[in-house]
């Protein structure tokens, strides 16, 4: 079977569909997935408004999509409406393999333009058709998915239709999401309600069946495989709490006394089964309907549905983060986010910001921690943009803070809310958040999993090198596309072996350079969009520095006046423990210099000319802005 070597292009403005060959040099340098999608996004030019017709939205596969062990993934790649950075967001479930099969000889489909009405993009046998979605407008993601019972769907819900800046692209009735950064908002701006893959998953290509059998066993026997089989990602909350890095009650504490009631033990007690019960790594826990006394808005599943699949972020952000210690309530909030098509992490942090902003007198609204009904109502307001506060928070915590004040309450990097781990308990995680290419993301590198429990701190040079190496390894996996948990068994020789079986000619050394090349390409994209060292800084909520007060600006209904704030320190009986001290900015600046030096970037965070030439990125259009001399912590 020949490897896919074309790209499908869809222009919604004039409803044109065409398939173009991918340049051979691009296939050799970027392979597929994240790398190839980044190269096409770079080609679109700088300064594009994420909601404009010119912003491409790519649904990318890799040469191994549908074949590898672990969770199958596809990449949604675009310019983020939340951060303004490059965005790659990954969705799993049934859609990726069927997308790969439906694309035929194409590695992805790139959508530009804006349709004149809501539409569905239907894919089959390497071609696409554009069909009306007028009948599906306003449906949530499960209702939309149900309209295509014999196909796999990637769709948006009400949040995407209203261009909430962190709207997701959902599959499998909301069990899986390309979640962070707002790819769903870009779909909404294009009036693209759903992408439907009609063809069945592919049969293993020549030579891949044997490799899959071998490496599926290796993955199941690895530390990551055994951990996922035992607890999936839900155990993350237990680890974070034990290590003292669990963001609690709006980042006011780093431990939560209610963890036992919302973690993996609570899930296993309620679970009706696992996602893939016959797989050695069986996926997430399926729990009964996330219903509660307040679940009266029509977003709970019907009687014929089989519950939801909460991931690790759900109890962390919607449980500990909001001071809610009851599993059914947390599951109900997670299911609400899933059905509306909104990122759990950003939505939970938005609610936490509103609680703290009300307590600090930044807004004139009392929202307590620990109240699922109030949190549910505000998430609904955000997804529908139905109130002034909901509309403001729909653009993200950073945007709301810029409007009202309170920018030192909830941490963000490049406009994206921090996620699962409090970096005040592990400075290495602060570096991973700050240098993440799409904003504060814990999936690019997770050094906290080593450092939070280590008896001694690692040397700063070692930390910088470890974060960069982990980012590169995952960037390479996302070109294939493979689940980043495969990292433990998919080392460069194994990846080269898989690529050879698929018809690619890449040595282990080529694979090692692949991740660095793609990470550098994305950095060049972000530099072109105006990002630099200042955007790799830590937020005031993490350093302990006080933010500047708002200048007033537009003050919609709900914004507080400066007088009259009650000044209470907590709104639900207090935090579990005082947070760790803020990270020293000078210490972090030194660590950032060391990271830049490891990467051969200059002191402003620009890749050097020598590095760009070494990685064969010097043929990019627009003459990339480069540095001349690598950063040095000794300067």
PDB file of C-alpha atoms in Angstrom, residues 444-445 465-479 487 511-520 595 598-599 601:
ATOM      1  CA  UNK A 444       4.026  19.192  25.556  1.00  0.00           C
ATOM      2  CA  UNK A 445       6.193  18.192  28.511  1.00  0.00           C
ATOM      3  CA  UNK A 465      17.568  20.032  28.391  1.00  0.00           C
ATOM      4  CA  UNK A 466      14.924  17.598  29.697  1.00  0.00           C
ATOM      5  CA  UNK A 467      12.011  19.930  28.860  1.00  0.00           C
ATOM      6  CA  UNK A 468      13.326  20.597  25.344  1.00  0.00           C
ATOM      7  CA  UNK A 469      13.939  16.893  24.690  1.00  0.00           C
ATOM      8  CA  UNK A 470      10.444  15.934  25.841  1.00  0.00           C
ATOM      9  CA  UNK A 471       8.867  18.622  23.673  1.00  0.00           C
ATOM     10  CA  UNK A 472      10.814  17.346  20.660  1.00  0.00           C
ATOM     11  CA  UNK A 473       9.868  13.701  21.233  1.00  0.00           C
ATOM     12  CA  UNK A 474       6.192  14.515  21.420  1.00  0.00           C
ATOM     13  CA  UNK A 475       6.352  16.795  18.383  1.00  0.00           C
ATOM     14  CA  UNK A 476       7.793  13.863  16.412  1.00  0.00           C
ATOM     15  CA  UNK A 477       5.058  11.485  17.635  1.00  0.00           C
ATOM     16  CA  UNK A 478       2.406  13.996  16.632  1.00  0.00           C
ATOM     17  CA  UNK A 479       3.735  13.962  13.074  1.00  0.00           C
ATOM     18  CA  UNK A 487       6.716   7.791  23.965  1.00  0.00           C
ATOM     19  CA  UNK A 511      13.394  10.913  13.461  1.00  0.00           C
ATOM     20  CA  UNK A 512      15.410  12.645  16.192  1.00  0.00           C
ATOM     21  CA  UNK A 513      15.715  15.762  14.022  1.00  0.00           C
ATOM     22  CA  UNK A 514      12.026  15.629  13.059  1.00  0.00           C
ATOM     23  CA  UNK A 515      10.769  16.750  16.471  1.00  0.00           C
ATOM     24  CA  UNK A 516      13.327  19.550  16.785  1.00  0.00           C
ATOM     25  CA  UNK A 517      12.599  20.733  13.242  1.00  0.00           C
ATOM     26  CA  UNK A 518       8.850  20.878  13.806  1.00  0.00           C
ATOM     27  CA  UNK A 519       9.181  22.566  17.216  1.00  0.00           C
ATOM     28  CA  UNK A 520      11.460  25.170  15.632  1.00  0.00           C
ATOM     29  CA  UNK A 595      16.416  26.623  27.792  1.00  0.00           C
ATOM     30  CA  UNK A 598      19.795  24.407  24.694  1.00  0.00           C
ATOM     31  CA  UNK A 599      17.530  25.218  21.771  1.00  0.00           C
ATOM     32  CA  UNK A 601      17.612  30.441  20.285  1.00  0.00           C
TER      33      UNK A 601
END
